[in-house]
Structures are given as structure tokens and as C-alpha cells.
């Protein structure tokens, strides 16, 4: 075969190959769950690292969650913070919306998917909490730039389908934070191969909330004793305490 | 400015790893948004000026108080302006000088600190914050030379050493740490005289509020550009506090009580002799 001889690859095949490639990369990582509760939106990820986050603050009411290749979603996260801060600075803080950001991400992912040598191996969620639960918004963006406006919950990453099936069955509007955390952690701990559930304690989890009762910046990480008590059945706590723990 | 690029996708500059400074990002991407980058026509402009800010360190924290007046020549341009701002969880900024630029600079500084915190996942050190502010003031030097000077004062709670600290600046961006207390603005000479006599080491917060408000009272007594407490309209000085619990503003009732006590004490004793 002569090197450099062009082969014809149909556009369908090309897109399918890229999609398969991206999907494979994304399914390799541990899952992240985004789930609404009565006072806001919770983010639960299996992530033993305290430094490399899968869930982060973007703006006052907006947070970001991602699975896939760290350097790629980290780039998108930083771009999102820049987009939000620049927009809020040149217009007003209230002009920064999850919808606007989700659109910018969708265009970016879509362009990269079709035009660059390889697609981003990421799936992300942009979530915004409103002053009432009906106003909460959760947007899921996939590697090709598709956007879905989700109701109540999203699971991404390895085993996402089984986790979403579990959420569909057991989640309902108006659940407390402790209830959605129990549900989420229980589903993350399920063994896909059918073995016994794994033990997932506070140290293996990255948990954060957008809490609509906080002033201005609603994003907050939950860890240490607060998370242990929220997850515990002996010494239960159903809502986040008003005062902060140290991050 | 390309906030909404044609394709709708995020511009390449957004996706380039690098600086966690918002000012640097804006400077490279949308420089016309930065106050220091504007080209002004020659001549000196008359614009509203904000006046006196005082800061007092107390046991376990530091507070900053500002009068509410903005003046333009002999005219009172605004009587309920805020000149003390919380810039993040553990810091406050007060600004004297050209009001419009000052407010813009504070907004930029607030975003700068929050942007760094979000990108880096950690708070900037107190010295880091003080130095960032110095850089911004330095960028404003051309404007200062045309009469649009901005002179800030920065206070923060040092979470490492658990003390409140005060930083002052000059128009060229020089940054100096002050001890115990400091004042900026047109009435600062009189406020400083007052604080020198009233300040005691190891004061508690209530005592510090009282002497800060009293120093502003003394400034307003001798400087026409500093507004005294406006009893008729119930406009009181702004008092911000930062300590281990973070930064916050005192309720009007608390400040009003301090003002009332001072007015009582000054009745028949206008110099406040003790």
C-alpha cells in the first residue's frame, strides 16, 4: 500500500468512529451523579483525590461537573469560569446563566468533534439553582456538543445507565439532602459485575451542593464530619448546617 | 470585544491554560474593559470625589469605616455613597479619590480575587491580595496624572497568624503595611489626629467602632468634603469588620448607637475633650 494514498471514509463512518472513541474514553472513568433535592442541587462523585476535582464552582448559582479526560474537562471548566466572570463583569452578575454557558460549551464541543483531530473525551453537566425548585436547571452536554435539559438527575461516566435506571426508580422531587446522598452513594457503590456492593465512605467521595439558602455564592463543598454525618444512619443530619466547615 | 463570537464557541483564549488572574485575561482578551487602558483627552476633568476612610485594628480583627459623601468642587455630588466594600470572605477595601474609577476598580478587584479562588481552588494569601491591588493602582497612574487619582486602603484577616492587617497605597502603586490604624482621603489629617489620641492597644470591636466613627466625626468637623453623620436623613457611616468569622458590615442600628453616643458626648464639648 502506498503511504499517503487517501482512503475514502464516509462521513457517517468518520463520525461513528469518533463517537465510539469518545464514548470509550468516558465510560472508563468513575461516575458522577447530579441530583436535585428540596434545597438545591447535589453533586456526588467517587473521587479519592482532594486536589483534582470533578465538581466545581463556576459562578454565584452555577456549578460544573464532568467525567472523562481530566486535562480536557479542566480546560473547559477554566473557560467556563472566564466566560462567566467576564460576562458578569461587563454586564451584571444576574446576566450570567447556565443556559448561556451550556450553549457556549455545546458550540465548543460540537466544533471540536467535527473539526479537530480528535474529539474531547468528556461529558459535562452545567447546573444552576433557582430561588424555587421549579427554577432549577440541569444541562447535560456530551462529547459531540449535544445538549439535554434534564429533569431532577443526571449520571455520567462508567455505569451511568444502571445508575440512571436506579435514580429513575427511586428519586422523587422534594427529597432531603441526606436522602439524595444516600441514594446516590448507594448507586455508585453497586458493583457492575454483580458482586457485593463496595464500601464508599466520605474519604472516597467528592460531594458538593448548590444550596439555594446561602447568600450570593451558593456552591459549597461538603467533606469531613459534615459529610460523614449526612451519610451516617446512626447520627443523621438531613440538611447542611448554616455555618461553614473549612474547605 | 468578543463576548459572543460568531460561531458561539468559546474563543481559543478561554481554553488556553495559563493565568489565574482575571485582570491579565481581560487585558489580553478585552483590554478596553480595564480602567487603566483608556486613552483620555488632554486636560483635567472634574468628577465626583469620595473622601475619608479610616481603619482600626482591634483584638482579633480589623475594621474599616467611611463617610458617605462624594463632592464635586463645592457641590455635594452624593450623600449616601458607599466607599467601603467587602472584596472577599476575609478582606475589605475602602477607596478615596475619583468615585467612578474607584467603584470600577473595586469591582475588578472583587472579580480578580474570586476568579483566582475558583481557578486555583484556594484563597489567595493576604499579601497576594494586597499586591494585586497595588498592581491595579499602578495601572491607573496615567489617569492619576490627569487628576483622576484613586487611593485605596486594604484590610484583611490573616488566617495564618489570626490577626487583622492594614495596607495603604500611594498613587504610584506603592503598598505599605500600617499598624494599629490608618486613614486616607481629604479628611484623613483630622481623622488621624483623632485616632492617635483615642486608639489603645488590645481594644475590642465595640471600642474600635466607637473611635472609628468618632474619627470620621472629627474629619467632618474640619473638612468640608467629609460628610458627618446625617441625623435628619439617618445616613450613618459605613462600617465593615473582618475577623475570624469573615467580613461583614455592621447593622445601621449599631452604628447609629455609636453616633448617638458621640453626639451626646460632644454636646457642650465640641472638641470631645476627655
Coordinates of C-alpha atoms in Angstrom, one line a residue:
Chain A
X1 CA 0.0 0.0 0.0
X2 CA 1.4 3.5 -0.8
X3 CA 1.8 5.7 2.1
X4 CA -0.2 8.9 1.8
X5 CA -2.7 7.4 -0.5
X6 CA -6.1 8.8 0.5
X7 CA -8.7 6.3 1.6
X8 CA -12.4 7.2 1.3
X9 CA -14.1 7.1 4.7
X10 CA -17.8 8.0 4.6
X11 CA -18.8 10.9 6.9
X12 CA -21.1 8.5 8.7
X13 CA -18.3 6.2 9.5
X14 CA -16.0 9.0 10.5
X15 CA -18.5 10.4 13.0
X16 CA -19.3 7.0 14.3
X17 CA -15.6 6.2 14.8
X18 CA -15.1 9.5 16.7
X19 CA -18.2 8.9 18.8
X20 CA -17.1 5.4 19.7
X21 CA -13.6 6.7 20.6
X22 CA -15.1 9.4 22.9
X23 CA -17.6 7.1 24.4
X24 CA -15.0 4.5 25.3
X25 CA -12.8 7.1 27.0
X26 CA -15.7 8.5 29.0
X27 CA -17.0 5.0 30.2
X28 CA -13.6 4.2 31.6
X29 CA -13.9 6.7 34.5
X30 CA -15.8 6.6 37.7
X31 CA -19.3 8.0 37.6
X32 CA -20.6 11.4 38.8
X33 CA -24.2 12.0 39.9
X34 CA -26.0 15.3 39.8
X35 CA -29.3 15.2 41.6
X36 CA -31.8 17.8 42.8
X37 CA -33.0 18.0 46.4
X38 CA -35.5 20.2 48.1
X39 CA -33.0 23.0 49.0
X40 CA -30.8 22.8 45.9
X41 CA -28.7 20.5 43.7
X42 CA -26.2 18.0 44.9
X43 CA -23.1 16.6 43.1
X44 CA -21.7 13.2 44.1
X45 CA -18.6 11.7 42.6
X46 CA -16.4 8.8 43.5
X47 CA -13.1 10.6 43.7
X48 CA -10.4 9.9 46.3
X49 CA -8.4 12.9 45.2
X50 CA -8.8 16.1 47.2
X51 CA -7.0 18.2 44.6
X52 CA -8.2 17.1 41.2
X53 CA -11.9 17.9 41.3
X54 CA -14.7 16.6 39.1
X55 CA -17.2 19.1 40.5
X56 CA -16.5 22.9 40.8
X57 CA -18.0 26.3 41.2
X58 CA -18.5 28.4 38.1
X59 CA -20.5 31.4 39.3
X60 CA -22.9 32.5 42.0
X61 CA -25.7 30.0 41.2
X62 CA -23.9 27.8 38.7
X63 CA -21.7 24.7 39.1
X64 CA -19.9 22.3 36.7
X65 CA -19.4 18.6 36.9
X66 CA -17.5 16.4 34.5
X67 CA -16.2 12.9 33.7
X68 CA -13.7 11.8 31.2
X69 CA -10.2 13.1 30.5
X70 CA -9.1 15.4 33.3
X71 CA -7.0 17.9 31.2
X72 CA -9.8 18.3 28.7
X73 CA -12.6 19.0 31.2
X74 CA -10.3 21.1 33.3
X75 CA -9.7 23.3 30.2
X76 CA -13.5 23.6 29.8
X77 CA -14.0 24.4 33.4
X78 CA -11.5 27.2 33.4
X79 CA -13.0 28.5 30.1
X80 CA -16.4 28.5 31.8
X81 CA -15.1 30.5 34.8
X82 CA -13.5 33.0 32.4
X83 CA -16.7 33.2 30.4
X84 CA -18.9 33.7 33.5
X85 CA -16.6 36.2 35.2
X86 CA -16.1 38.3 32.1
X87 CA -19.8 38.4 31.3
X88 CA -20.7 39.2 34.9
X89 CA -18.1 42.0 35.0
X90 CA -19.1 43.6 31.7
X91 CA -22.8 43.2 32.2
X92 CA -24.2 42.3 35.6
X93 CA -24.0 39.2 37.8
X94 CA -27.6 38.3 37.0
X95 CA -26.7 38.1 33.3
X96 CA -24.6 35.0 33.8
X97 CA -26.8 32.0 33.2
X98 CA -26.4 28.2 32.9
X99 CA -28.2 28.3 29.6
X100 CA -25.8 30.8 28.1
X101 CA -22.8 28.8 29.3
X102 CA -24.3 25.4 28.2
X103 CA -24.7 27.0 24.7
X104 CA -21.1 28.1 24.6
X105 CA -19.9 24.7 25.7
X106 CA -22.2 23.0 23.1
X107 CA -20.8 25.1 20.3
X108 CA -17.2 24.4 21.5
X109 CA -17.7 20.6 21.9
X110 CA -19.5 20.4 18.5
X111 CA -16.7 22.3 16.7
X112 CA -14.0 20.2 18.3
X113 CA -15.9 17.0 17.5
X114 CA -16.2 17.7 13.8
X115 CA -13.1 19.8 13.0
X116 CA -10.2 18.7 15.2
X117 CA -8.1 15.6 15.0
X118 CA -9.8 14.0 18.0
X119 CA -13.0 14.8 20.0
X120 CA -12.9 15.7 23.6
X121 CA -13.4 12.6 25.7
X122 CA -15.7 14.3 28.2
X123 CA -19.2 14.6 29.3
X124 CA -20.2 17.6 31.4
X125 CA -23.1 19.0 33.4
X126 CA -23.8 22.7 33.9
X127 CA -26.4 23.2 36.7
X128 CA -28.0 26.3 38.0
X129 CA -30.1 26.6 41.1
X130 CA -33.1 28.9 41.2
X131 CA -34.9 30.5 44.1
X132 CA -37.5 27.7 43.9
X133 CA -37.0 24.1 42.9
X134 CA -39.1 24.6 39.7
X135 CA -36.4 27.0 38.5
X136 CA -33.5 24.6 38.9
X137 CA -31.8 23.8 35.6
X138 CA -29.5 20.9 34.8
X139 CA -27.9 20.7 31.3
X140 CA -26.0 17.6 30.2
X141 CA -23.5 18.1 27.4
X142 CA -21.9 15.2 25.5
X143 CA -18.6 15.0 23.6
X144 CA -20.3 15.9 20.2
X145 CA -22.0 19.1 21.5
X146 CA -25.4 17.7 22.1
X147 CA -27.3 19.4 24.9
X148 CA -30.1 17.9 27.0
X149 CA -32.2 19.7 29.5
X150 CA -32.5 17.2 32.3
X151 CA -35.2 16.9 35.0
X152 CA -34.1 16.1 38.5
X153 CA -31.0 14.0 38.0
X154 CA -28.1 13.0 35.7
X155 CA -25.5 10.3 35.9
X156 CA -22.3 10.3 33.8
X157 CA -19.3 8.1 33.4
X158 CA -18.8 4.4 34.0
X159 CA -22.1 2.6 34.7
X160 CA -24.1 5.7 34.1
X161 CA -27.0 3.7 32.5
X162 CA -27.5 1.5 35.5
X163 CA -27.2 4.4 37.9
X164 CA -29.8 6.4 36.0
X165 CA -32.1 3.5 36.0
X166 CA -31.8 3.4 39.8
X167 CA -32.4 7.1 40.0
X168 CA -35.5 6.9 37.7
X169 CA -36.9 4.3 40.0
X170 CA -36.1 5.8 43.4
X171 CA -35.7 9.6 43.0
X172 CA -38.6 11.9 43.6
X173 CA -38.9 15.7 43.8
X174 CA -38.6 17.2 47.3
X175 CA -36.2 14.7 48.8
X176 CA -33.9 15.9 51.5
X177 CA -30.1 16.3 51.0
X178 CA -29.4 13.2 53.2
X179 CA -31.9 11.1 51.2
X180 CA -30.4 12.0 47.8
X181 CA -26.9 11.5 49.1
X182 CA -27.8 8.0 50.5
X183 CA -29.5 7.2 47.2
X184 CA -26.6 8.5 45.1
X185 CA -23.8 6.8 47.1
X186 CA -25.8 3.6 47.2
X187 CA -26.0 3.6 43.4
X188 CA -22.3 4.5 43.0
X189 CA -21.3 1.6 45.3
X190 CA -23.1 -1.0 43.2
X191 CA -20.8 -3.5 41.5
X192 CA -21.5 -3.7 37.8
X193 CA -20.1 -7.2 37.6
X194 CA -22.8 -8.3 40.1
X195 CA -20.5 -8.7 43.1
X196 CA -21.3 -7.3 46.6
X197 CA -21.6 -3.5 47.0
X198 CA -18.4 -1.7 47.6
X199 CA -17.9 0.4 50.7
X200 CA -17.8 4.1 49.9
X201 CA -17.0 6.4 52.8
X202 CA -16.6 10.2 53.0
X203 CA -12.9 9.8 52.1
X204 CA -13.6 8.2 48.7
X205 CA -16.3 10.8 47.8
X206 CA -16.3 14.2 46.3
X207 CA -19.6 15.9 47.3
X208 CA -20.8 19.5 46.8
X209 CA -24.0 21.3 46.7
X210 CA -25.6 24.4 45.2
X211 CA -27.6 25.4 48.3
X212 CA -30.3 27.9 47.5
X213 CA -30.4 29.2 51.1
X214 CA -26.8 30.5 51.1
X215 CA -26.1 34.2 50.3
X216 CA -24.8 35.0 46.8
X217 CA -22.2 32.2 46.2
X218 CA -24.3 29.1 46.5
X219 CA -21.7 26.5 45.8
X220 CA -20.2 24.6 48.7
X221 CA -18.1 21.5 49.1
X222 CA -19.1 19.0 51.7
X223 CA -16.5 16.9 53.4
X224 CA -15.1 15.6 56.7
X225 CA -17.5 15.3 59.6
X226 CA -20.4 17.1 57.9
X227 CA -20.4 14.6 55.0
X228 CA -19.9 11.7 57.5
X229 CA -23.0 12.8 59.4
X230 CA -25.1 13.3 56.3
X231 CA -24.2 9.8 55.2
X232 CA -24.5 8.1 58.6
X233 CA -27.6 6.3 59.7
X234 CA -26.8 6.4 63.5
X235 CA -26.1 10.2 63.9
X236 CA -28.2 11.5 61.0
X237 CA -28.3 15.0 59.7
X238 CA -30.7 15.8 56.9
X239 CA -29.7 19.3 55.9
X240 CA -26.5 21.2 55.6
X241 CA -25.7 23.2 58.8
X242 CA -25.7 27.0 58.4
X243 CA -22.0 27.5 59.3
X244 CA -19.2 26.5 57.1
X245 CA -16.6 23.9 57.7
X246 CA -13.1 24.6 56.5
X247 CA -12.7 23.6 52.9
Chain B
X1 CA -14.8 42.6 22.3
X2 CA -15.7 39.0 21.6
X3 CA -18.1 38.0 24.4
X4 CA -20.3 36.4 21.8
X5 CA -18.1 35.2 19.0
X6 CA -19.7 34.5 15.7
X7 CA -19.8 30.7 15.9
X8 CA -20.9 30.8 19.5
X9 CA -18.0 28.7 20.6
X10 CA -15.7 29.7 23.4
X11 CA -12.7 31.6 21.9
X12 CA -9.3 29.9 21.9
X13 CA -8.0 32.3 24.5
X14 CA -10.6 31.0 27.0
X15 CA -9.4 27.4 26.6
X16 CA -5.7 28.2 26.8
X17 CA -4.2 27.1 30.1
X18 CA -2.3 29.7 32.0
X19 CA -3.0 32.7 34.1
X20 CA -5.4 32.5 37.0
X21 CA -5.6 36.3 37.0
X22 CA -8.8 37.8 35.7
X23 CA -7.1 41.2 35.0
X24 CA -4.4 39.5 32.9
X25 CA -7.1 37.5 31.0
X26 CA -9.2 40.7 30.3
X27 CA -6.0 42.6 29.5
X28 CA -5.2 40.1 26.7
X29 CA -8.7 39.4 25.6
X30 CA -10.8 42.6 26.1
X31 CA -8.4 45.3 27.2
X32 CA -10.9 48.1 26.6
X33 CA -12.7 46.9 29.7
X34 CA -9.8 47.7 32.0
X35 CA -9.9 51.2 33.6
X36 CA -6.1 51.8 33.2
X37 CA -6.1 51.1 29.4
X38 CA -8.3 54.0 28.4
X39 CA -6.8 56.9 26.5
X40 CA -8.1 60.2 27.9
X41 CA -8.1 63.5 26.0
X42 CA -5.7 66.1 27.5
X43 CA -6.8 68.4 30.2
X44 CA -8.1 67.9 33.8
X45 CA -11.5 66.6 34.4
X46 CA -13.8 67.4 37.3
X47 CA -15.6 64.3 38.6
X48 CA -17.1 63.3 41.9
X49 CA -14.6 62.5 44.7
X50 CA -15.0 60.2 47.6
X51 CA -13.4 61.3 50.8
X52 CA -12.4 59.9 54.2
X53 CA -11.8 56.3 55.1
X54 CA -10.4 55.1 58.4
X55 CA -9.2 51.6 59.5
X56 CA -8.7 50.5 63.1
X57 CA -7.1 47.2 64.2
X58 CA -8.6 45.6 67.2
X59 CA -8.1 42.3 69.2
X60 CA -8.8 39.5 66.7
X61 CA -9.7 41.6 63.7
X62 CA -9.8 45.0 61.9
X63 CA -12.5 47.4 60.9
X64 CA -12.9 50.0 58.2
X65 CA -15.3 52.9 58.2
X66 CA -16.1 55.5 55.6
X67 CA -18.2 58.6 55.5
X68 CA -20.9 58.8 52.8
X69 CA -20.2 62.0 51.0
X70 CA -19.0 62.5 47.4
X71 CA -18.1 66.0 46.3
X72 CA -17.5 67.8 43.0
X73 CA -15.8 71.1 43.7
X74 CA -18.1 72.8 46.2
X75 CA -21.1 70.7 45.4
X76 CA -22.2 67.6 47.3
X77 CA -22.4 65.1 44.5
X78 CA -23.8 62.3 46.6
X79 CA -24.7 62.0 50.3
X80 CA -25.2 58.3 50.7
X81 CA -22.4 56.8 48.7
X82 CA -20.7 53.6 49.9
X83 CA -16.9 53.7 49.9
X84 CA -16.1 50.6 51.9
X85 CA -16.6 47.2 50.2
X86 CA -16.1 43.6 51.1
X87 CA -13.8 42.1 48.5
X88 CA -13.9 38.5 49.5
X89 CA -14.5 36.4 52.6
X90 CA -11.6 37.8 54.5
X91 CA -10.9 41.3 53.2
X92 CA -12.3 44.8 52.8
X93 CA -11.3 47.7 50.6
X94 CA -12.1 51.4 51.1
X95 CA -11.4 53.9 48.4
X96 CA -10.8 57.7 48.4
X97 CA -10.4 59.7 45.2
X98 CA -12.3 59.7 41.9
X99 CA -15.6 57.9 42.7
X100 CA -16.4 56.4 39.3
X101 CA -13.0 54.9 38.8
X102 CA -12.8 53.8 42.4
X103 CA -16.0 51.8 42.2
X104 CA -14.9 50.3 38.9
X105 CA -11.5 49.3 40.4
X106 CA -13.2 47.7 43.4
X107 CA -15.4 45.7 41.1
X108 CA -12.4 44.5 39.2
X109 CA -10.6 43.6 42.3
X110 CA -13.5 41.6 43.7
X111 CA -13.7 39.6 40.5
X112 CA -9.9 39.2 40.5
X113 CA -10.0 37.6 43.9
X114 CA -13.0 35.4 43.3
X115 CA -11.6 34.3 39.9
X116 CA -8.3 33.2 41.4
X117 CA -10.1 31.4 44.1
X118 CA -12.3 29.4 41.6
X119 CA -9.5 28.6 39.2
X120 CA -6.9 27.7 41.8
X121 CA -9.3 26.1 44.3
X122 CA -7.8 28.1 47.2
X123 CA -7.9 31.6 48.7
X124 CA -5.1 34.0 47.7
X125 CA -2.7 34.9 50.6
X126 CA -3.4 38.2 52.2
X127 CA -0.1 39.7 50.9
X128 CA -1.0 38.3 47.5
X129 CA -4.3 40.2 47.6
X130 CA -2.5 43.4 48.8
X131 CA 0.0 43.1 45.9
X132 CA -2.7 42.5 43.3
X133 CA -4.4 45.7 44.4
X134 CA -1.1 47.6 44.1
X135 CA -0.7 46.4 40.5
X136 CA -4.1 47.7 39.7
X137 CA -3.4 51.1 41.2
X138 CA -0.1 51.2 39.3
X139 CA -2.0 50.6 36.1
X140 CA -4.1 53.7 36.9
X141 CA -1.1 56.0 37.1
X142 CA -1.7 57.8 33.7
X143 CA -5.2 58.6 34.8
X144 CA -3.9 59.8 38.2
X145 CA -1.7 62.3 36.4
X146 CA -4.7 63.7 34.8
X147 CA -6.4 64.3 38.1
X148 CA -8.3 61.0 38.3
X149 CA -6.4 59.5 41.2
X150 CA -7.7 56.6 43.2
X151 CA -6.2 55.9 46.7
X152 CA -7.4 52.7 48.3
X153 CA -6.9 51.2 51.7
X154 CA -6.9 47.4 52.1
X155 CA -7.7 45.5 55.3
X156 CA -7.8 41.7 55.8
X157 CA -7.8 39.0 58.3
X158 CA -4.6 36.9 58.1
X159 CA -5.9 33.4 58.5
X160 CA -2.3 32.1 59.1
X161 CA -1.4 34.5 62.0
X162 CA -5.0 35.2 63.1
X163 CA -4.6 39.0 63.1
X164 CA -6.2 41.8 61.2
X165 CA -3.8 43.8 59.0
X166 CA -4.0 47.2 57.2
X167 CA -2.3 48.1 53.9
X168 CA -2.0 51.6 52.5
X169 CA -1.1 52.7 49.0
X170 CA 0.2 55.7 47.1
X171 CA -0.9 56.7 43.6
X172 CA 2.2 55.0 42.1
X173 CA 1.1 51.7 43.5
X174 CA 3.4 51.6 46.4
X175 CA 2.0 49.3 49.1
X176 CA 2.8 49.7 52.8
X177 CA 1.7 47.8 55.8
X178 CA 0.3 50.1 58.5
X179 CA 0.0 49.3 62.2
X180 CA -2.9 49.9 64.6
X181 CA -4.8 52.4 62.4
X182 CA -4.7 54.4 59.2
X183 CA -6.7 57.0 57.3
X184 CA -7.0 58.1 53.6
X185 CA -8.8 60.9 51.8
X186 CA -9.3 64.6 52.3
X187 CA -10.3 64.4 55.9
X188 CA -7.5 61.9 56.8
X189 CA -5.3 64.5 58.6
X190 CA -8.0 65.3 61.1
X191 CA -9.1 61.7 61.4
X192 CA -5.6 60.6 62.1
X193 CA -5.1 63.2 64.8
X194 CA -8.3 61.9 66.4
X195 CA -7.3 58.2 66.2
X196 CA -3.8 58.9 67.6
X197 CA -5.4 60.2 70.8
X198 CA -8.2 57.6 71.0
X199 CA -6.5 54.3 70.0
X200 CA -5.5 51.8 72.6
X201 CA -3.7 48.5 72.1
X202 CA -5.9 45.5 72.5
X203 CA -9.2 47.3 72.1
X204 CA -12.3 45.2 71.5
X205 CA -14.5 45.6 68.5
X206 CA -17.1 47.9 70.1
X207 CA -14.4 50.3 71.3
X208 CA -12.9 50.3 67.8
X209 CA -16.2 51.1 66.2
X210 CA -16.6 54.0 68.6
X211 CA -13.2 55.5 67.9
X212 CA -13.5 55.0 64.1
X213 CA -16.9 56.7 64.0
X214 CA -15.5 59.5 66.2
X215 CA -12.5 59.9 63.9
X216 CA -14.9 60.4 61.0
X217 CA -16.9 62.9 63.1
X218 CA -13.7 64.8 63.7
X219 CA -12.8 64.7 60.0
X220 CA -16.2 66.0 59.0
X221 CA -15.9 68.8 61.7
X222 CA -12.9 70.3 59.9
X223 CA -13.1 69.0 56.3
X224 CA -16.0 70.2 54.2
X225 CA -15.6 67.3 51.8
X226 CA -16.2 64.7 54.5
X227 CA -19.8 64.1 55.5
X228 CA -20.7 64.0 59.1
X229 CA -23.5 61.7 60.4
X230 CA -26.7 62.9 58.8
X231 CA -29.2 62.6 61.7
X232 CA -32.1 64.1 59.8
X233 CA -31.9 61.6 57.0
X234 CA -30.5 58.8 59.2
X235 CA -27.4 58.3 57.0
X236 CA -24.6 56.8 59.0
X237 CA -21.0 55.9 58.2
X238 CA -20.4 52.5 56.6
X239 CA -18.6 50.2 59.0
X240 CA -17.1 46.9 57.7
X241 CA -15.5 44.4 60.0
X242 CA -13.3 41.4 59.2
X243 CA -12.2 38.8 61.8
X244 CA -12.0 35.1 62.1
X245 CA -15.7 34.8 61.1
X246 CA -15.1 36.6 57.8
X247 CA -16.0 40.1 56.5
X248 CA -19.4 41.7 57.1
X249 CA -21.0 45.2 57.6
X250 CA -22.4 46.4 60.8
X251 CA -26.2 47.0 61.0
X252 CA -27.4 50.6 60.9
X253 CA -28.7 50.4 64.5
X254 CA -25.3 49.5 65.9
X255 CA -23.6 52.4 64.0
X256 CA -26.5 54.7 64.9
X257 CA -25.9 53.9 68.6
X258 CA -22.2 54.8 68.3
X259 CA -23.1 58.0 66.5
X260 CA -25.7 58.9 69.2
X261 CA -23.2 58.3 72.0
X262 CA -20.6 60.6 70.3
X263 CA -23.2 63.4 69.6
X264 CA -24.2 63.2 73.3
X265 CA -20.6 63.4 74.4
X266 CA -19.9 66.4 72.1
X267 CA -22.8 68.4 73.4
X268 CA -21.2 71.4 75.1
X269 CA -17.8 69.7 74.5
X270 CA -17.3 70.2 70.7
X271 CA -13.7 69.1 70.7
X272 CA -14.6 65.9 72.5
X273 CA -12.1 66.6 75.4
X274 CA -11.8 63.8 77.8

